[in-house]
Short mmCIF file of N, CA and C in Angstrom, two decimals:
data_model
loop_
_atom_site.label_atom_id
_atom_site.label_comp_id
_atom_site.label_asym_id
_atom_site.label_seq_id
_atom_site.Cartn_x
_atom_site.Cartn_y
_atom_site.Cartn_z
N MET A 101 -4.75 -6.25 -26.29
CA MET A 101 -5.27 -5.08 -25.45
C MET A 101 -6.82 -4.99 -25.42
N ARG A 102 -7.34 -5.19 -26.49
CA ARG A 102 -8.79 -4.91 -26.51
C ARG A 102 -9.49 -5.85 -25.66
N TRP A 103 -9.14 -7.16 -25.44
CA TRP A 103 -9.72 -8.17 -24.65
C TRP A 103 -9.82 -7.55 -23.15
N PHE A 104 -8.50 -7.10 -22.93
CA PHE A 104 -8.51 -6.32 -21.32
C PHE A 104 -9.74 -5.26 -21.08
N PHE A 105 -9.95 -4.64 -22.02
CA PHE A 105 -11.01 -3.60 -21.87
C PHE A 105 -12.42 -4.02 -21.81
N VAL A 106 -12.65 -5.20 -22.49
CA VAL A 106 -13.83 -5.81 -22.64
C VAL A 106 -13.92 -6.83 -21.24
N SER A 107 -13.04 -7.47 -21.00
CA SER A 107 -13.15 -8.46 -19.80
C SER A 107 -12.95 -7.68 -18.25
N PHE A 108 -12.32 -6.65 -18.40
CA PHE A 108 -12.09 -5.93 -17.11
C PHE A 108 -13.26 -5.67 -16.27
N PRO A 109 -14.42 -5.19 -16.98
CA PRO A 109 -15.59 -5.11 -16.08
C PRO A 109 -16.20 -6.35 -15.67
N PHE A 110 -16.01 -7.41 -16.40
CA PHE A 110 -16.58 -8.74 -16.07
C PHE A 110 -15.66 -9.28 -14.80
N ILE A 111 -14.27 -8.99 -14.91
CA ILE A 111 -13.46 -9.47 -13.57
C ILE A 111 -13.72 -8.77 -12.46
N LEU A 112 -14.02 -7.60 -12.55
CA LEU A 112 -14.18 -6.49 -11.39
C LEU A 112 -15.70 -6.94 -10.99
N PHE A 113 -16.66 -7.14 -11.75
CA PHE A 113 -17.85 -7.93 -11.17
C PHE A 113 -17.67 -9.01 -10.40
N ILE A 114 -16.65 -10.07 -10.91
CA ILE A 114 -16.53 -11.28 -10.11
C ILE A 114 -15.84 -11.02 -8.93
N ALA A 115 -14.91 -10.26 -8.90
CA ALA A 115 -14.18 -9.92 -7.67
C ALA A 115 -14.98 -9.36 -6.61
N ALA A 116 -15.73 -8.54 -7.02
CA ALA A 116 -16.73 -7.67 -6.07
C ALA A 116 -17.74 -8.77 -5.38
N CYS A 117 -18.09 -9.85 -6.26
CA CYS A 117 -19.13 -10.74 -5.79
C CYS A 117 -18.16 -11.64 -4.77
N ALA A 118 -17.18 -11.96 -4.86
CA ALA A 118 -16.28 -13.05 -4.33
C ALA A 118 -15.82 -12.30 -2.79
N THR A 119 -15.81 -11.02 -3.01
CA THR A 119 -15.49 -10.30 -1.56
C THR A 119 -16.69 -9.73 -0.96
N LYS A 120 -17.78 -10.04 -1.11
CA LYS A 120 -19.04 -9.43 -0.74
C LYS A 120 -19.02 -9.93 0.91
N ASP A 121 -19.29 -8.71 1.75
CA ASP A 121 -19.25 -8.75 2.92
C ASP A 121 -20.44 -9.52 3.58
N PRO A 122 -20.38 -10.63 4.19
CA PRO A 122 -21.66 -11.35 4.51
C PRO A 122 -22.02 -10.96 6.00
N ASN A 123 -21.56 -9.72 6.36
CA ASN A 123 -21.86 -9.06 7.63
C ASN A 123 -21.95 -9.99 8.87
N PHE A 124 -20.97 -10.66 9.04
CA PHE A 124 -20.81 -11.44 10.17
C PHE A 124 -19.45 -11.80 10.62
N GLY A 125 -19.23 -12.18 11.90
CA GLY A 125 -18.14 -12.70 12.29
C GLY A 125 -17.56 -12.23 13.63
N PHE A 126 -16.17 -12.31 13.87
CA PHE A 126 -15.81 -11.76 15.13
C PHE A 126 -15.59 -10.31 14.94
N VAL A 127 -16.04 -9.52 15.96
CA VAL A 127 -15.73 -8.04 15.68
C VAL A 127 -14.61 -7.79 16.73
N ARG A 128 -14.20 -8.57 17.50
CA ARG A 128 -12.86 -8.49 18.28
C ARG A 128 -12.38 -9.48 18.64
N THR A 129 -10.95 -9.51 19.07
CA THR A 129 -10.31 -10.67 19.42
C THR A 129 -10.65 -11.02 20.87
N VAL A 130 -10.93 -12.42 20.92
CA VAL A 130 -11.11 -13.25 22.16
C VAL A 130 -10.39 -14.46 22.34
N THR A 131 -10.16 -14.77 23.75
CA THR A 131 -9.67 -16.07 23.88
C THR A 131 -10.74 -17.22 24.09
N PHE A 132 -11.01 -17.72 22.91
CA PHE A 132 -12.27 -18.54 22.58
C PHE A 132 -12.16 -19.76 23.22
N SER A 133 -11.05 -20.34 23.79
CA SER A 133 -10.78 -21.53 24.37
C SER A 133 -11.60 -21.60 25.79
N SER A 134 -11.50 -20.20 26.34
CA SER A 134 -12.16 -20.20 27.71
C SER A 134 -13.60 -20.34 27.85
N PHE A 135 -14.21 -20.06 26.54
CA PHE A 135 -15.71 -20.19 26.73
C PHE A 135 -16.11 -21.69 26.67
N GLN A 136 -17.03 -21.78 27.49
CA GLN A 136 -17.44 -23.16 28.05
C GLN A 136 -19.24 -23.29 28.19
N THR A 137 -19.63 -21.94 28.68
CA THR A 137 -20.98 -21.79 29.10
C THR A 137 -21.68 -20.46 28.56
N PHE A 138 -22.94 -20.54 28.37
CA PHE A 138 -23.45 -19.44 27.78
C PHE A 138 -24.99 -19.05 28.40
N ASP A 139 -25.67 -18.04 28.09
CA ASP A 139 -27.07 -17.71 28.45
C ASP A 139 -27.57 -16.92 27.50
N TYR A 140 -28.83 -17.25 27.08
CA TYR A 140 -29.60 -16.55 26.23
C TYR A 140 -30.25 -15.47 27.02
N GLU A 141 -29.85 -14.29 26.72
CA GLU A 141 -30.11 -13.20 27.55
C GLU A 141 -31.49 -12.61 27.09
N ASN A 142 -31.81 -12.22 25.80
CA ASN A 142 -33.06 -11.39 25.54
C ASN A 142 -33.23 -11.56 24.24
N THR A 143 -34.67 -11.40 23.89
CA THR A 143 -34.85 -10.88 22.26
C THR A 143 -35.66 -9.67 22.41
N LEU A 144 -34.87 -8.65 21.56
CA LEU A 144 -35.34 -7.24 21.41
C LEU A 144 -36.19 -7.21 20.32
N ILE A 145 -37.18 -6.74 20.21
CA ILE A 145 -37.95 -6.35 19.03
C ILE A 145 -38.56 -4.93 18.90
N SER A 146 -38.17 -4.51 17.64
CA SER A 146 -38.68 -3.04 17.50
C SER A 146 -39.17 -2.82 16.05
N GLY A 147 -39.91 -1.72 15.75
CA GLY A 147 -40.28 -1.61 14.42
C GLY A 147 -41.77 -1.10 14.33
N ILE A 148 -42.34 -1.22 13.10
CA ILE A 148 -43.76 -0.80 12.93
C ILE A 148 -44.63 -1.91 12.97
N ASP A 149 -45.77 -1.63 13.43
CA ASP A 149 -47.10 -2.40 13.29
C ASP A 149 -46.82 -3.93 13.40
N ILE A 150 -46.23 -4.27 14.66
CA ILE A 150 -45.97 -5.44 15.14
C ILE A 150 -47.03 -6.01 16.23
N GLU A 151 -47.73 -7.02 15.62
CA GLU A 151 -48.69 -7.68 16.43
C GLU A 151 -48.29 -8.34 17.77
N VAL A 152 -48.99 -8.70 18.65
CA VAL A 152 -48.64 -9.17 20.05
C VAL A 152 -48.20 -10.91 19.72
N SER A 153 -49.17 -11.31 18.73
CA SER A 153 -48.71 -12.70 18.56
C SER A 153 -47.32 -13.08 17.78
N GLU A 154 -46.96 -12.10 16.93
CA GLU A 154 -45.65 -11.93 16.20
C GLU A 154 -44.56 -11.80 17.17
N VAL A 155 -44.66 -10.88 18.48
CA VAL A 155 -43.92 -10.71 19.39
C VAL A 155 -43.58 -11.95 20.12
N MET A 156 -44.75 -12.55 20.43
CA MET A 156 -44.59 -14.01 21.23
C MET A 156 -43.82 -15.02 20.33
N MET A 157 -44.00 -15.06 19.19
CA MET A 157 -43.54 -16.04 18.31
C MET A 157 -42.13 -15.78 18.11
N LEU A 158 -41.59 -14.48 17.79
CA LEU A 158 -40.36 -14.25 17.97
C LEU A 158 -39.38 -14.55 18.97
N GLU A 159 -40.19 -14.02 20.06
CA GLU A 159 -39.38 -14.31 21.47
C GLU A 159 -39.17 -15.66 21.80
N LYS A 160 -40.04 -16.37 21.58
CA LYS A 160 -40.07 -18.00 21.75
C LYS A 160 -39.19 -18.67 20.89
N LEU A 161 -39.36 -18.47 19.96
CA LEU A 161 -38.36 -19.15 18.63
C LEU A 161 -36.93 -18.66 18.89
N SER A 162 -36.71 -17.31 19.10
CA SER A 162 -35.34 -16.80 19.07
C SER A 162 -34.87 -17.64 20.25
N GLU A 163 -35.44 -17.75 21.44
CA GLU A 163 -34.62 -18.46 22.53
C GLU A 163 -34.51 -19.74 22.25
N THR A 164 -35.40 -20.50 21.90
CA THR A 164 -35.28 -21.95 21.82
C THR A 164 -34.44 -22.27 20.49
N THR A 165 -34.51 -21.72 19.53
CA THR A 165 -33.44 -21.94 18.36
C THR A 165 -31.97 -21.68 18.62
N LEU A 166 -31.83 -20.35 19.32
CA LEU A 166 -30.34 -19.97 19.40
C LEU A 166 -29.82 -21.00 20.66
N THR A 167 -30.68 -21.13 21.44
CA THR A 167 -30.13 -21.96 22.60
C THR A 167 -29.60 -23.18 22.16
N ALA A 168 -30.41 -24.18 21.43
CA ALA A 168 -30.33 -25.44 20.69
C ALA A 168 -29.01 -25.23 19.76
N ALA A 169 -28.92 -24.32 19.02
CA ALA A 169 -27.62 -24.22 18.21
C ALA A 169 -26.31 -24.04 19.01
N PHE A 170 -26.39 -23.06 20.14
CA PHE A 170 -25.09 -23.21 20.86
C PHE A 170 -24.91 -24.60 21.62
N GLN A 171 -26.02 -25.17 22.18
CA GLN A 171 -25.71 -26.36 22.58
C GLN A 171 -25.20 -27.59 21.71
N ASP A 172 -25.81 -27.39 20.37
CA ASP A 172 -25.25 -28.27 19.34
C ASP A 172 -23.89 -27.88 19.20
N ASN A 173 -23.17 -26.88 19.29
CA ASN A 173 -21.80 -26.31 19.19
C ASN A 173 -21.14 -26.91 20.44
N GLY A 174 -21.61 -27.44 21.38
CA GLY A 174 -20.73 -27.83 22.49
C GLY A 174 -20.77 -27.35 23.95
N PHE A 175 -21.43 -25.97 23.75
CA PHE A 175 -21.58 -25.12 24.85
C PHE A 175 -22.77 -25.49 25.80
N VAL A 176 -22.50 -25.23 27.00
CA VAL A 176 -23.49 -25.61 28.15
C VAL A 176 -24.05 -24.35 28.56
N GLU A 177 -25.67 -24.53 28.60
CA GLU A 177 -26.33 -23.20 28.97
C GLU A 177 -26.24 -23.19 30.59
N ASN A 178 -25.88 -22.01 30.98
CA ASN A 178 -25.99 -21.75 32.52
C ASN A 178 -26.25 -20.31 32.77
N GLU A 179 -27.43 -20.24 33.40
CA GLU A 179 -28.17 -18.81 33.55
C GLU A 179 -26.97 -17.94 34.72
N ALA A 180 -26.67 -18.63 35.71
CA ALA A 180 -25.90 -18.05 36.87
C ALA A 180 -24.60 -17.88 36.59
N ASP A 181 -23.82 -18.62 36.07
CA ASP A 181 -22.36 -18.27 35.71
C ASP A 181 -22.00 -18.72 34.38
N HIS A 182 -22.10 -17.63 33.30
CA HIS A 182 -21.63 -18.20 31.97
C HIS A 182 -20.71 -17.21 31.44
N ASP A 183 -20.09 -17.74 30.43
CA ASP A 183 -19.03 -17.17 29.89
C ASP A 183 -19.22 -15.99 28.65
N PHE A 184 -20.51 -16.38 28.12
CA PHE A 184 -21.00 -15.26 27.11
C PHE A 184 -22.56 -15.39 27.33
N SER A 185 -22.99 -14.23 26.60
CA SER A 185 -24.54 -14.19 26.68
C SER A 185 -24.86 -13.78 25.14
N VAL A 186 -26.05 -14.39 24.62
CA VAL A 186 -26.60 -14.02 23.45
C VAL A 186 -27.79 -13.30 23.46
N VAL A 187 -27.96 -12.38 22.29
CA VAL A 187 -29.22 -11.39 22.18
C VAL A 187 -29.40 -11.37 20.77
N ALA A 188 -30.85 -11.57 20.63
CA ALA A 188 -31.36 -11.57 19.28
C ALA A 188 -32.19 -10.30 19.05
N LYS A 189 -31.93 -9.52 18.06
CA LYS A 189 -32.58 -8.29 17.78
C LYS A 189 -33.37 -8.41 16.43
N TRP A 190 -34.74 -8.07 16.57
CA TRP A 190 -35.49 -8.22 15.36
C TRP A 190 -36.14 -6.75 15.08
N ARG A 191 -36.13 -6.38 13.85
CA ARG A 191 -36.59 -5.29 13.71
C ARG A 191 -37.39 -5.26 12.39
N LYS A 192 -38.75 -4.64 12.53
CA LYS A 192 -39.56 -4.66 11.25
C LYS A 192 -39.65 -3.29 10.75
N ALA A 193 -39.20 -3.02 9.45
CA ALA A 193 -39.13 -1.90 8.76
C ALA A 193 -39.44 -1.87 7.64
N VAL A 194 -39.84 -0.64 6.93
CA VAL A 194 -40.03 -0.51 5.47
C VAL A 194 -38.55 -0.23 4.72
N SER A 195 -38.32 -1.20 3.62
CA SER A 195 -37.20 -0.82 3.08
C SER A 195 -37.43 -1.15 1.65
N SER A 196 -36.71 -0.58 0.72
CA SER A 196 -36.80 -0.71 -0.69
C SER A 196 -35.77 -1.33 -1.44
N TYR A 197 -35.95 -2.26 -2.26
CA TYR A 197 -35.13 -3.10 -3.09
C TYR A 197 -34.19 -3.65 -2.13
N PRO A 198 -34.03 -4.77 -1.56
CA PRO A 198 -33.09 -5.27 -0.78
C PRO A 198 -32.08 -5.84 -1.58
N ASP A 199 -30.91 -6.16 -1.20
CA ASP A 199 -29.83 -6.87 -1.95
C ASP A 199 -30.33 -8.19 -2.42
N ILE A 200 -29.89 -8.68 -3.41
CA ILE A 200 -30.56 -10.00 -3.96
C ILE A 200 -30.02 -11.27 -2.87
N PHE A 201 -28.71 -10.77 -2.27
CA PHE A 201 -28.27 -11.87 -1.54
C PHE A 201 -28.77 -11.62 0.04
N ASP A 202 -29.73 -10.82 0.47
CA ASP A 202 -30.15 -10.46 1.63
C ASP A 202 -31.22 -11.65 2.04
N SER A 203 -32.19 -12.02 1.04
CA SER A 203 -33.42 -12.83 1.49
C SER A 203 -32.91 -14.26 1.91
N ILE A 204 -33.75 -14.64 2.70
CA ILE A 204 -33.58 -16.07 3.10
C ILE A 204 -33.87 -16.95 1.99
N ASP A 205 -34.70 -16.66 1.07
CA ASP A 205 -34.98 -17.49 -0.09
C ASP A 205 -33.84 -17.61 -1.11
N GLY A 206 -33.02 -16.78 -1.16
CA GLY A 206 -31.84 -16.81 -1.90
C GLY A 206 -31.97 -15.86 -3.20
N PRO A 207 -30.82 -15.75 -3.90
CA PRO A 207 -30.78 -14.56 -4.95
C PRO A 207 -31.60 -14.93 -5.92
N ARG A 208 -31.96 -16.11 -6.54
CA ARG A 208 -32.84 -16.63 -7.68
C ARG A 208 -34.23 -16.23 -7.37
N GLU A 209 -34.56 -16.33 -6.26
CA GLU A 209 -35.99 -16.00 -5.97
C GLU A 209 -36.30 -14.40 -5.57
N SER A 210 -35.28 -13.82 -5.20
CA SER A 210 -35.18 -12.47 -4.93
C SER A 210 -35.23 -11.61 -6.41
N ILE A 211 -34.46 -12.18 -7.31
CA ILE A 211 -34.63 -11.57 -8.76
C ILE A 211 -35.74 -11.79 -9.50
N ASP A 212 -36.40 -12.82 -9.23
CA ASP A 212 -37.74 -13.30 -9.87
C ASP A 212 -38.84 -12.39 -9.23
N ARG A 213 -38.67 -11.91 -8.12
CA ARG A 213 -39.81 -11.05 -7.25
C ARG A 213 -39.65 -9.62 -7.60
N ARG A 214 -38.46 -9.32 -8.25
CA ARG A 214 -38.38 -7.84 -8.45
C ARG A 214 -39.10 -7.17 -9.58
N VAL A 215 -39.95 -8.02 -10.25
CA VAL A 215 -40.87 -7.48 -11.24
C VAL A 215 -42.14 -7.17 -10.54
N ASP A 216 -42.41 -7.73 -9.38
CA ASP A 216 -43.79 -7.43 -8.57
C ASP A 216 -43.49 -6.05 -7.93
N PRO A 217 -44.55 -5.29 -8.26
CA PRO A 217 -44.47 -3.81 -7.68
C PRO A 217 -44.39 -3.64 -6.16
N SER A 218 -45.00 -4.63 -5.60
CA SER A 218 -44.87 -4.53 -4.17
C SER A 218 -43.56 -4.79 -3.55
N PHE A 219 -42.54 -5.19 -4.25
CA PHE A 219 -41.25 -5.59 -3.80
C PHE A 219 -40.36 -4.39 -3.64
N ARG A 220 -40.81 -3.48 -4.24
CA ARG A 220 -39.93 -2.09 -4.18
C ARG A 220 -40.02 -1.57 -2.75
N PHE A 221 -41.10 -1.25 -2.40
CA PHE A 221 -41.09 -0.73 -0.74
C PHE A 221 -42.06 -1.62 -0.08
N ALA A 222 -41.52 -2.40 0.99
CA ALA A 222 -42.15 -3.59 1.54
C ALA A 222 -41.76 -3.40 2.99
N SER A 223 -42.64 -3.72 3.82
CA SER A 223 -42.14 -4.10 5.37
C SER A 223 -41.44 -5.49 5.44
N ARG A 224 -40.24 -5.24 5.97
CA ARG A 224 -39.29 -6.63 6.09
C ARG A 224 -38.77 -6.58 7.47
N TYR A 225 -38.45 -7.93 7.73
CA TYR A 225 -37.81 -8.19 8.89
C TYR A 225 -36.22 -7.96 8.80
N HIS A 226 -35.73 -7.67 9.79
CA HIS A 226 -34.06 -7.54 9.96
C HIS A 226 -33.76 -8.36 11.27
N LEU A 227 -32.65 -8.86 11.18
CA LEU A 227 -32.22 -9.77 12.15
C LEU A 227 -30.85 -9.56 12.62
N ILE A 228 -30.53 -9.13 13.78
CA ILE A 228 -29.14 -9.17 14.51
C ILE A 228 -29.00 -10.00 15.61
N VAL A 229 -27.84 -10.76 15.40
CA VAL A 229 -27.53 -11.74 16.68
C VAL A 229 -26.16 -11.24 17.12
N GLU A 230 -26.21 -10.90 18.49
CA GLU A 230 -25.08 -10.50 19.05
C GLU A 230 -24.47 -11.37 20.35
N VAL A 231 -23.34 -11.61 20.31
CA VAL A 231 -22.83 -12.55 21.52
C VAL A 231 -21.82 -11.73 22.28
N PHE A 232 -22.08 -11.45 23.56
CA PHE A 232 -21.34 -10.53 24.52
C PHE A 232 -20.34 -11.64 25.30
N GLU A 233 -19.31 -11.16 25.56
CA GLU A 233 -18.38 -11.73 26.62
C GLU A 233 -18.80 -11.34 27.90
N THR A 234 -19.05 -12.09 28.84
CA THR A 234 -19.55 -11.81 30.14
C THR A 234 -18.65 -10.96 31.14
N SER A 235 -17.33 -11.33 31.10
CA SER A 235 -16.26 -10.76 31.75
C SER A 235 -16.21 -9.16 31.44
N SER A 236 -16.35 -8.80 30.20
CA SER A 236 -16.21 -7.39 29.79
C SER A 236 -17.43 -6.82 29.45
N ASP A 237 -18.51 -7.51 29.30
CA ASP A 237 -19.73 -7.04 28.63
C ASP A 237 -19.59 -6.46 27.16
N ASP A 238 -18.40 -6.80 26.36
CA ASP A 238 -18.41 -6.34 25.20
C ASP A 238 -18.63 -7.41 24.04
N VAL A 239 -19.43 -7.04 22.78
CA VAL A 239 -19.73 -7.79 21.96
C VAL A 239 -18.35 -8.17 21.14
N PHE A 240 -18.57 -9.64 21.11
CA PHE A 240 -17.24 -10.18 20.16
C PHE A 240 -17.71 -10.97 18.94
N TRP A 241 -18.99 -11.19 18.90
CA TRP A 241 -19.58 -11.79 17.72
C TRP A 241 -20.74 -11.07 17.32
N ARG A 242 -20.99 -10.55 16.10
CA ARG A 242 -22.04 -10.00 15.36
C ARG A 242 -22.55 -10.44 14.05
N LYS A 243 -23.73 -11.00 13.88
CA LYS A 243 -24.28 -11.37 12.43
C LYS A 243 -25.50 -10.58 12.35
N GLU A 244 -25.57 -9.73 11.16
CA GLU A 244 -26.58 -8.78 10.71
C GLU A 244 -27.05 -9.40 9.54
N LEU A 245 -28.49 -9.61 9.50
CA LEU A 245 -29.17 -10.08 8.28
C LEU A 245 -30.24 -9.15 8.06
N PRO A 246 -29.99 -8.13 7.09
CA PRO A 246 -31.01 -7.14 6.76
C PRO A 246 -31.93 -7.56 5.63
N ASN A 247 -33.08 -7.33 5.70
CA ASN A 247 -34.23 -7.60 4.79
C ASN A 247 -34.23 -9.23 4.73
N ILE A 248 -34.22 -10.01 5.81
CA ILE A 248 -34.04 -11.49 5.69
C ILE A 248 -35.44 -11.91 4.92
N PHE A 249 -36.49 -11.29 5.27
CA PHE A 249 -37.78 -11.66 4.84
C PHE A 249 -38.83 -10.76 4.84
N ASP A 250 -39.78 -10.65 4.05
CA ASP A 250 -40.97 -9.78 3.95
C ASP A 250 -41.72 -10.04 5.10
N ALA A 251 -42.36 -9.05 5.65
CA ALA A 251 -43.32 -9.09 6.75
C ALA A 251 -44.35 -10.09 6.51
N THR A 252 -44.87 -10.05 5.32
CA THR A 252 -46.00 -10.96 4.82
C THR A 252 -45.69 -12.33 4.94
N GLN A 253 -44.45 -12.62 4.63
CA GLN A 253 -43.74 -13.93 4.60
C GLN A 253 -43.54 -14.56 6.14
N LEU A 254 -43.94 -13.82 7.37
CA LEU A 254 -43.59 -14.42 8.43
C LEU A 254 -44.13 -15.76 8.98
N THR A 255 -43.17 -16.68 9.09
CA THR A 255 -43.67 -18.07 9.49
C THR A 255 -42.49 -18.64 10.50
N GLU A 256 -43.08 -19.58 11.30
CA GLU A 256 -42.06 -20.27 12.04
C GLU A 256 -40.71 -20.84 11.32
N GLU A 257 -41.05 -21.28 10.31
CA GLU A 257 -39.92 -21.98 9.54
C GLU A 257 -39.01 -20.89 9.12
N ARG A 258 -39.42 -19.70 8.57
CA ARG A 258 -38.58 -18.52 8.36
C ARG A 258 -37.80 -17.94 9.27
N ILE A 259 -38.39 -17.95 10.43
CA ILE A 259 -37.63 -17.43 11.88
C ILE A 259 -36.53 -18.38 12.16
N ILE A 260 -37.00 -19.64 12.17
CA ILE A 260 -35.85 -20.58 12.76
C ILE A 260 -34.64 -20.62 11.52
N ASP A 261 -34.93 -20.63 10.07
CA ASP A 261 -34.04 -20.73 9.33
C ASP A 261 -33.18 -19.37 9.46
N SER A 262 -33.68 -18.18 9.75
CA SER A 262 -33.12 -17.11 9.72
C SER A 262 -32.09 -16.92 11.03
N LEU A 263 -32.64 -17.55 12.09
CA LEU A 263 -31.75 -17.40 13.20
C LEU A 263 -30.62 -18.64 12.92
N ASN A 264 -30.85 -19.63 12.61
CA ASN A 264 -29.78 -20.54 12.28
C ASN A 264 -28.73 -19.94 11.42
N ARG A 265 -29.28 -19.32 10.37
CA ARG A 265 -28.26 -18.80 9.57
C ARG A 265 -27.40 -17.67 10.15
N ALA A 266 -28.08 -17.04 11.08
CA ALA A 266 -27.00 -16.01 11.83
C ALA A 266 -26.12 -16.62 12.72
N VAL A 267 -26.11 -17.97 13.28
CA VAL A 267 -25.18 -18.51 13.92
C VAL A 267 -24.38 -19.65 13.22
N GLU A 268 -24.53 -19.94 12.01
CA GLU A 268 -24.09 -20.97 11.38
C GLU A 268 -22.58 -21.16 11.25
N ASN A 269 -21.80 -20.07 11.24
CA ASN A 269 -20.29 -20.12 11.25
C ASN A 269 -19.82 -19.70 12.51
N PHE A 270 -20.52 -19.95 13.68
CA PHE A 270 -19.98 -19.66 15.02
C PHE A 270 -19.35 -20.61 15.34
N PRO A 271 -18.11 -20.78 15.96
CA PRO A 271 -17.17 -21.75 16.10
C PRO A 271 -17.64 -22.80 17.16
N ASN A 272 -17.23 -24.05 17.22
CA ASN A 272 -17.60 -25.14 18.22
C ASN A 272 -16.94 -24.73 19.38
N ARG A 273 -17.38 -25.22 20.55
CA ARG A 273 -16.55 -25.32 21.76
C ARG A 273 -15.20 -25.98 21.52
N VAL A 274 -14.30 -25.23 22.20
CA VAL A 274 -12.87 -25.73 22.14
C VAL A 274 -12.74 -26.80 23.51
N GLU A 275 -12.28 -28.01 23.15
CA GLU A 275 -11.98 -28.93 24.12
C GLU A 275 -10.58 -28.81 24.77
N LYS A 276 -10.33 -28.33 25.88
CA LYS A 276 -9.08 -28.38 26.39
C LYS A 276 -8.40 -29.57 26.72
N ASP A 277 -7.21 -29.74 26.31
CA ASP A 277 -6.36 -30.91 26.75
C ASP A 277 -5.76 -30.62 28.09
N PRO A 278 -6.37 -31.60 29.09
CA PRO A 278 -5.89 -31.40 30.31
C PRO A 278 -4.37 -31.49 30.45
N ASN A 279 -3.71 -32.13 29.55
CA ASN A 279 -2.29 -32.50 29.63
C ASN A 279 -1.34 -31.26 29.29
N LEU A 280 -2.14 -30.21 28.59
CA LEU A 280 -1.30 -29.15 28.08
C LEU A 280 -1.13 -28.05 29.25
N LEU A 281 0.14 -27.33 29.13
CA LEU A 281 0.61 -26.44 30.08
C LEU A 281 -0.45 -25.21 30.00
N ASP A 282 -0.71 -24.60 31.09
CA ASP A 282 -1.56 -23.11 30.84
C ASP A 282 -0.57 -21.92 31.31
N PHE A 283 -0.33 -21.09 30.33
CA PHE A 283 0.58 -19.90 30.24
C PHE A 283 -0.22 -18.71 30.73
N HIS A 284 0.01 -18.14 31.56
CA HIS A 284 -0.68 -16.68 31.86
C HIS A 284 0.18 -15.56 31.70
#
C-alpha cells in the first residue's frame, strides 16, 4: 500500500504529460474527401513593437511556406475556386514563463534558459494557423503555437519551422476512386 502513495504522484505526472493538449486538430467535422483545392488567404500580424521588415518577412514566409506545405500534401492552389482557405496569424506579445513544450527549440533548451532572468518576462511570438471551409466560411482546422520563440530570436529558419510545425499533422489530399458509388 505504501508504494501506491509513493508512486501515485509519479503516475499522475506521466499521465498528464501523455495527455497534454497539443493545441491542434480538427475543430469540427468536415467531409475531407471533397477537398481538392485551397487558397492562401491572408497573414494577420498584431502586437507590440513590430518593425516593417518583420512584417514583410512574416507575410512573405507565411504565404510561401504554407502554400508549399499544402501543395506537398497534394492540394492544388486555386484563388478563384477553392475548397478551403488558409490564414496565418502572428502576434508579438510579452509573456512570462512559457510552457517548456511551447518553444520551437524543445523542452531541454527551454529548461536550460529558465535560469536566465530575461526568460521570465520577454516579448515572444505566437502563431495560429486556421483553415476555413469555403462553402460555410467556418474554421475546421486550427493550430495554436503560443510562445513559439522569443522576439529576439526571429529568423527566417524559425518562422519556417514554426509554420511547418503548425501544419505537420494536416491530412493529405484524399484521392477519390472513380469506380466508387457516390451517395448523397
